[in-house]
Coordinates of C-alpha atoms in Angstrom, one line a residue:
M18 CA 0.0 0.0 0.0
L19 CA 1.4 3.4 -1.0
L20 CA 1.8 6.0 1.6
S21 CA 0.2 9.4 1.2
Q22 CA 2.4 12.4 0.8
R23 CA 1.4 13.6 4.2
A24 CA 2.4 10.3 5.8
I25 CA 5.7 10.5 4.0
D26 CA 6.2 14.1 5.3
V27 CA 5.3 13.1 8.8
R28 CA 7.8 10.3 8.8
F29 CA 10.7 12.5 7.8
M30 CA 9.7 15.4 10.1
K31 CA 9.6 13.0 13.0
R32 CA 13.2 12.1 12.1
A33 CA 14.1 15.9 12.0
L34 CA 12.6 16.4 15.5
L35 CA 14.6 13.5 16.9
L36 CA 17.7 14.9 15.5
A37 CA 16.9 18.4 16.9
R38 CA 16.7 17.0 20.4
K39 CA 20.4 15.9 20.2
G40 CA 21.3 19.6 20.6
E41 CA 19.7 19.8 24.0
G42 CA 22.0 21.4 26.5
S43 CA 24.6 22.6 24.0
V44 CA 22.9 25.2 21.8
A45 CA 21.2 27.5 24.3
P46 CA 20.2 30.3 24.0
N47 CA 19.6 29.2 20.4
P48 CA 16.8 26.9 19.5
M49 CA 17.2 23.2 18.8
V50 CA 16.9 22.4 15.1
G51 CA 17.0 19.2 13.1
C52 CA 17.0 18.8 9.3
V53 CA 16.6 15.9 6.9
V54 CA 17.3 16.0 3.1
V55 CA 15.3 13.5 1.1
K56 CA 15.5 12.4 -2.5
G57 CA 13.8 9.5 -4.2
G58 CA 12.2 8.6 -0.9
R59 CA 15.5 8.1 0.8
I60 CA 17.5 10.3 3.3
V61 CA 20.6 11.6 1.5
G62 CA 21.7 14.0 4.2
E63 CA 20.7 15.0 7.8
G64 CA 22.0 17.1 10.6
Y65 CA 21.2 19.1 13.7
H66 CA 22.4 22.3 15.4
Q67 CA 25.1 20.9 17.6
R68 CA 26.5 23.8 19.5
F69 CA 26.0 27.5 20.1
G70 CA 27.8 29.5 17.4
G71 CA 28.2 26.4 15.2
P72 CA 26.8 25.6 11.7
H73 CA 23.0 25.4 11.5
A74 CA 21.2 22.1 10.9
E75 CA 20.4 22.9 7.3
V76 CA 24.1 23.6 6.4
I77 CA 25.2 20.3 8.0
A78 CA 22.5 18.2 6.3
L79 CA 23.2 19.8 2.8
S80 CA 26.9 19.3 3.2
R81 CA 26.3 15.6 3.8
A82 CA 23.9 15.4 0.9
G83 CA 26.3 17.0 -1.5
D84 CA 25.2 17.0 -5.2
R85 CA 22.3 14.7 -4.2
A86 CA 20.6 17.8 -2.7
A87 CA 19.6 19.1 -6.2
G88 CA 15.9 18.6 -6.7
S89 CA 15.5 17.2 -3.1
T90 CA 12.9 17.9 -0.4
L91 CA 14.3 19.4 2.8
Y92 CA 12.5 18.8 6.2
V93 CA 13.4 21.3 8.9
T94 CA 11.9 21.9 12.4
L95 CA 12.4 25.7 12.3
E96 CA 12.2 28.2 9.5
P97 CA 15.6 28.6 7.7
C98 CA 17.2 31.9 8.6
D99 CA 17.6 34.6 6.0
H100 CA 19.9 37.0 7.9
F101 CA 23.6 37.2 8.9
G102 CA 24.1 36.4 12.6
K103 CA 26.8 34.1 13.9
T104 CA 26.6 32.3 10.6
P105 CA 25.5 33.2 7.0
P106 CA 21.8 32.9 6.0
C107 CA 20.7 29.2 5.6
T108 CA 18.5 30.3 2.7
N109 CA 21.7 30.9 0.7
S110 CA 22.7 27.3 1.2
L111 CA 19.3 25.9 0.2
L112 CA 19.2 28.0 -3.0
A113 CA 22.8 27.1 -3.9
A114 CA 22.1 23.4 -3.4
G115 CA 19.1 23.5 -5.7
V116 CA 16.5 22.2 -3.1
A117 CA 13.1 21.9 -4.8
R118 CA 10.8 21.7 -1.8
V119 CA 11.0 22.7 1.8
V120 CA 8.8 21.4 4.6
V121 CA 8.9 23.6 7.8
A122 CA 7.5 22.6 11.1
M123 CA 7.3 26.2 12.6
L124 CA 8.1 29.7 11.6
D125 CA 10.8 31.4 13.7
P126 CA 8.9 33.2 16.5
N127 CA 11.5 36.0 16.5
P128 CA 9.5 38.9 15.0
R129 CA 12.6 40.3 13.4
V130 CA 13.1 37.3 11.2
S131 CA 9.8 35.4 11.1
G132 CA 8.6 34.7 7.6
R133 CA 11.6 36.2 5.9
G134 CA 13.3 32.8 5.1
I135 CA 10.1 31.3 3.7
S136 CA 9.4 34.4 1.6
R137 CA 12.8 34.4 0.1
L138 CA 12.6 30.7 -0.8
R139 CA 9.2 31.2 -2.5
R140 CA 10.5 34.2 -4.4
N141 CA 13.1 31.9 -5.8
N142 CA 10.5 29.3 -6.9
V143 CA 11.1 26.8 -4.1
E144 CA 7.9 25.1 -3.0
V145 CA 7.4 25.6 0.8
S146 CA 4.8 24.2 3.1
T147 CA 4.6 25.1 6.8
G148 CA 2.9 23.9 10.0
L149 CA 3.6 20.1 9.9
M150 CA 4.0 19.0 13.5
R151 CA 4.1 22.6 14.6
S152 CA 3.0 21.8 18.2
E153 CA 5.8 19.2 18.6
A154 CA 8.4 21.7 17.3
R155 CA 7.1 24.5 19.6
S156 CA 7.1 22.2 22.6
L157 CA 10.7 21.2 21.8
N158 CA 11.8 24.8 22.0
A159 CA 9.4 26.1 24.6
P160 CA 12.1 28.2 26.5
Y161 CA 13.2 29.9 23.2
V162 CA 9.6 30.7 22.3
R163 CA 8.9 32.0 25.7
S164 CA 11.9 34.2 25.9
L165 CA 10.9 35.8 22.6
K166 CA 7.3 36.2 23.6
E167 CA 8.0 37.6 27.0
G168 CA 11.2 39.4 26.4
G169 CA 13.6 37.0 28.0
V170 CA 16.0 38.2 30.7
I171 CA 19.1 36.1 31.2
A172 CA 21.1 36.4 34.5
K173 CA 24.8 35.5 33.8
A174 CA 27.6 35.1 36.2
A175 CA 31.1 33.6 36.4
M176 CA 32.1 32.2 39.8
S177 CA 34.4 29.9 41.7
L178 CA 33.1 26.6 43.0
D179 CA 32.5 28.2 46.4
G180 CA 30.3 30.9 44.8
K181 CA 32.7 33.9 44.6
I182 CA 32.8 36.3 41.6
A183 CA 36.0 38.0 42.9
T184 CA 38.6 37.6 45.6
V185 CA 38.4 39.6 48.9
S186 CA 40.6 42.3 47.2
G187 CA 38.3 42.5 44.2
D188 CA 40.4 40.6 41.7
S189 CA 38.2 38.8 39.2
K190 CA 40.2 38.4 36.0
W191 CA 39.9 35.7 35.2
I192 CA 38.0 33.2 37.4
T193 CA 36.7 31.1 34.5
S194 CA 38.5 29.8 31.5
R195 CA 38.9 31.4 28.1
A196 CA 36.5 28.8 26.6
S197 CA 33.8 30.1 29.0
R198 CA 34.6 33.7 28.2
I199 CA 34.3 33.0 24.5
M200 CA 30.9 31.4 25.1
G201 CA 29.9 34.4 27.1
Y202 CA 30.9 36.7 24.2
R203 CA 28.8 34.6 21.8
T204 CA 25.9 34.9 24.1
R205 CA 26.2 38.7 24.0
S206 CA 26.0 38.5 20.2
S207 CA 22.7 36.6 20.5
V208 CA 20.8 39.1 22.7
D209 CA 19.6 42.6 22.0
A210 CA 21.4 44.2 24.9
V211 CA 23.8 43.4 27.8
L212 CA 23.3 45.3 31.1
V213 CA 25.5 46.0 34.1
G214 CA 25.4 48.2 37.2
R215 CA 27.7 51.1 38.0
G216 CA 29.8 48.9 40.4
T217 CA 30.8 46.5 37.6
V218 CA 31.9 49.4 35.3
Q219 CA 34.0 50.9 38.1
Q220 CA 35.5 47.6 39.2
D221 CA 36.2 45.9 35.8
D222 CA 35.9 48.6 33.2
P223 CA 34.4 46.1 30.7
E224 CA 33.8 46.9 27.0
L225 CA 30.7 44.6 26.9
T226 CA 31.2 43.7 23.2
S227 CA 31.1 40.3 21.5
H228 CA 34.9 40.5 21.0
G229 CA 34.6 39.5 17.4
S230 CA 32.3 36.5 18.1
G231 CA 29.3 38.1 16.3
R232 CA 27.4 41.4 16.3
N233 CA 27.8 43.7 19.3
P234 CA 24.7 44.1 21.6
V235 CA 23.5 47.4 22.9
R236 CA 25.2 48.2 26.2
V237 CA 23.1 49.3 29.1
V238 CA 24.6 50.9 32.3
I239 CA 22.4 51.5 35.4
D240 CA 23.8 54.4 37.4
P241 CA 21.0 56.5 39.1
S242 CA 23.4 59.2 40.3
F243 CA 25.7 58.8 37.3
R244 CA 29.0 58.5 39.1
T245 CA 30.6 56.4 36.4
S246 CA 33.6 57.9 34.7
I247 CA 32.9 59.1 31.1
G248 CA 36.2 57.6 30.2
S249 CA 35.0 54.1 30.9
R250 CA 35.3 51.7 27.9
V251 CA 31.6 51.0 27.9
F252 CA 31.1 54.6 26.7
N253 CA 33.4 54.2 23.6
R254 CA 31.9 53.9 20.1
A255 CA 32.4 50.2 19.7
A256 CA 28.7 49.6 20.2
P257 CA 25.6 51.7 21.1
T258 CA 25.2 52.5 24.8
I259 CA 22.3 53.4 27.0
L260 CA 22.9 55.1 30.3
I261 CA 19.9 54.8 32.7
H262 CA 20.0 57.5 35.4
S263 CA 17.8 59.4 37.8
L264 CA 19.3 62.9 37.5
A265 CA 16.5 65.4 37.0
G266 CA 17.2 68.3 34.6
R267 CA 20.3 68.8 32.5
R268 CA 23.7 68.2 33.9
G269 CA 27.1 68.9 32.3
K270 CA 28.3 65.4 32.8
L271 CA 25.3 64.0 30.9
E272 CA 26.0 66.4 28.1
D273 CA 29.6 65.1 27.9
V274 CA 28.5 61.5 27.6
R275 CA 25.8 62.4 25.1
R276 CA 28.5 63.9 22.9
K277 CA 30.1 60.4 22.9
G278 CA 27.0 59.0 21.3
V279 CA 25.4 57.6 24.5
L280 CA 21.6 57.6 24.8
T281 CA 20.7 58.9 28.3
V282 CA 17.4 57.7 29.7
Y283 CA 15.9 59.2 32.8
L284 CA 13.9 56.9 35.2
P285 CA 12.8 57.9 38.7
A286 CA 14.5 56.3 41.6
R287 CA 13.4 55.5 45.1
R288 CA 16.0 55.5 47.8
G289 CA 18.6 55.6 45.2
R290 CA 17.4 52.6 43.2
I291 CA 15.4 52.3 40.0
H292 CA 12.9 49.4 40.0
F293 CA 13.9 46.7 37.6
R294 CA 10.5 46.2 36.1
T295 CA 10.5 49.9 35.2
I296 CA 13.9 49.4 33.5
V297 CA 12.8 46.3 31.5
R298 CA 9.6 48.1 30.4
K299 CA 11.6 51.1 29.2
L300 CA 14.1 48.9 27.3
R301 CA 11.2 47.0 25.6
D302 CA 9.9 50.4 24.5
L303 CA 13.3 50.9 22.9
G304 CA 13.0 47.6 21.0
I305 CA 15.1 45.5 23.5
R306 CA 13.3 42.3 24.1
R307 CA 16.1 39.8 25.0
L308 CA 18.4 41.2 27.7
L309 CA 21.5 39.7 29.3
I310 CA 22.4 40.9 32.8
E311 CA 26.0 40.4 33.7
G312 CA 26.2 41.9 37.2
G313 CA 27.3 42.7 39.6
G314 CA 25.8 41.0 42.6
E315 CA 23.5 43.8 43.7
T316 CA 22.2 44.3 40.2
L317 CA 21.4 40.6 39.8
A318 CA 19.8 40.6 43.2
A319 CA 17.6 43.5 42.3
A320 CA 16.6 41.8 39.0
F321 CA 15.7 38.5 40.8
A322 CA 13.8 40.4 43.5
A323 CA 11.7 42.2 40.8
G324 CA 10.9 38.9 39.2
V325 CA 12.1 39.9 35.7
V326 CA 14.7 37.1 35.2
T327 CA 13.6 34.2 33.0
E328 CA 16.8 32.3 32.6
V329 CA 20.1 31.8 34.5
M330 CA 23.5 31.1 32.9
F331 CA 26.2 30.5 35.6
F332 CA 29.7 29.5 34.7
V333 CA 31.5 27.6 37.6
A334 CA 35.3 27.3 37.7
P335 CA 37.1 24.5 39.6
K336 CA 38.6 27.1 42.0
L337 CA 38.1 27.9 45.7
L338 CA 38.5 31.6 46.7
G339 CA 37.1 31.8 50.2
G340 CA 36.8 35.0 52.1
K341 CA 33.8 36.1 54.1
G342 CA 33.8 39.5 52.4
A343 CA 34.3 38.2 48.8
K344 CA 31.6 39.2 46.3
T345 CA 28.9 36.6 45.3
P346 CA 26.8 36.6 42.1
V347 CA 23.5 37.4 43.8
E348 CA 23.8 39.7 46.8
G349 CA 21.2 42.1 48.2
P350 CA 19.3 41.4 51.4
G351 CA 18.5 37.8 50.5
V352 CA 15.5 35.8 51.5
P353 CA 14.7 35.2 55.2
V354 CA 13.3 31.6 54.7
L355 CA 13.8 28.9 52.1
A356 CA 10.1 29.1 51.1
D357 CA 10.8 32.5 49.5
A358 CA 13.7 31.2 47.4
T359 CA 13.6 31.8 43.6
R360 CA 12.9 28.4 42.1
L361 CA 14.6 27.1 39.0
S362 CA 13.5 24.3 36.7
G363 CA 15.0 22.3 33.8
M364 CA 18.6 22.8 35.1
K365 CA 21.3 21.5 32.8
A366 CA 25.0 21.1 33.2
Q367 CA 27.5 21.4 30.4
S368 CA 31.3 21.1 30.4
I369 CA 33.1 24.1 28.9
G370 CA 36.8 23.3 29.1
Q371 CA 37.5 22.8 32.7
D372 CA 34.5 24.8 33.8
I373 CA 30.8 23.8 34.1
L374 CA 28.0 25.9 32.6
L375 CA 24.7 25.6 34.6
T376 CA 21.6 26.8 32.8
A377 CA 18.0 26.8 34.0
Q378 CA 14.6 28.5 33.7
V379 CA 13.3 30.7 36.4
G380 CA 10.0 29.8 38.0
V381 CA 7.7 31.8 40.2
K382 CA 8.7 32.6 43.7
K383 CA 6.7 30.7 46.3
R384 CA 5.2 33.0 48.9
R385 CA 4.3 32.2 52.5
G386 CA 0.6 32.0 52.9

């Protein structure tokens, strides 16, 4: 008995979904994607997105298919990209290979790219169908979909095994390995903006760029009273910068930093602090939906307390620093009882050189009744 075309499509899309899951734990914050290339009813190439910053599933599958990809049908769990990011557009590879038909499980939920890949393929006479096993594909990448829908906020930190982000003297370069730092740079290139507090700028003078690992994010500095030096590297012209402050009226120092191309944003403060929900709402108004918070401890504590963090990304190095006064990744007043702790789910561990990367989703705080 001959199978219907839909049954054939379902069979190969199931294979693509199985392949996609192989990337679990190694591609975040990117989505998991699987791809199968079929010709004459047989798989001639397949692949999945294996690691963050690495080749996309379509590129790997087409490479394995080689010349057999001409006139083939390509099954992919997420819409092929049509923009330059960490890698070139996948649509370029599909068109160059001569793929005749593409079956896509789900469109990319990122509003900046959704539909672009499919439109380009159709403009170039490639037959495209969408929606096959969409619910399974969305379930597979639920954290990715949620972060785009809700404007994900990632809390990132690099620490020793005993939970210190610096020594008692403030020395923090470098606790984690170069491999972890490179992954951190790549993460910056995947978000809209990276945010730090005034203390981090004063202590570390970071540039907050991707260091050549991709596009640079917008840099955001929270400094209500604006005590940060205008000579700090975060105010150079390597990437756009936003300074969030609470100085009413015009001040000479603000004018100086504006002349350096920095966007200054006034938000009211209470007791010297700007509420994090107000900050996140304002950044969304400016088009920033995916935000990476890199510290310091007080800044991360304020973000967790406000309930804006959706993901954590903590790098842990095999070192012990000790010191009662040494800084920790999440400071602030803390919670008085365990019932008030911020709960995490779906925690995964991944080896990055000698370090361990811990990632998890942030749940809702349990309150005492």
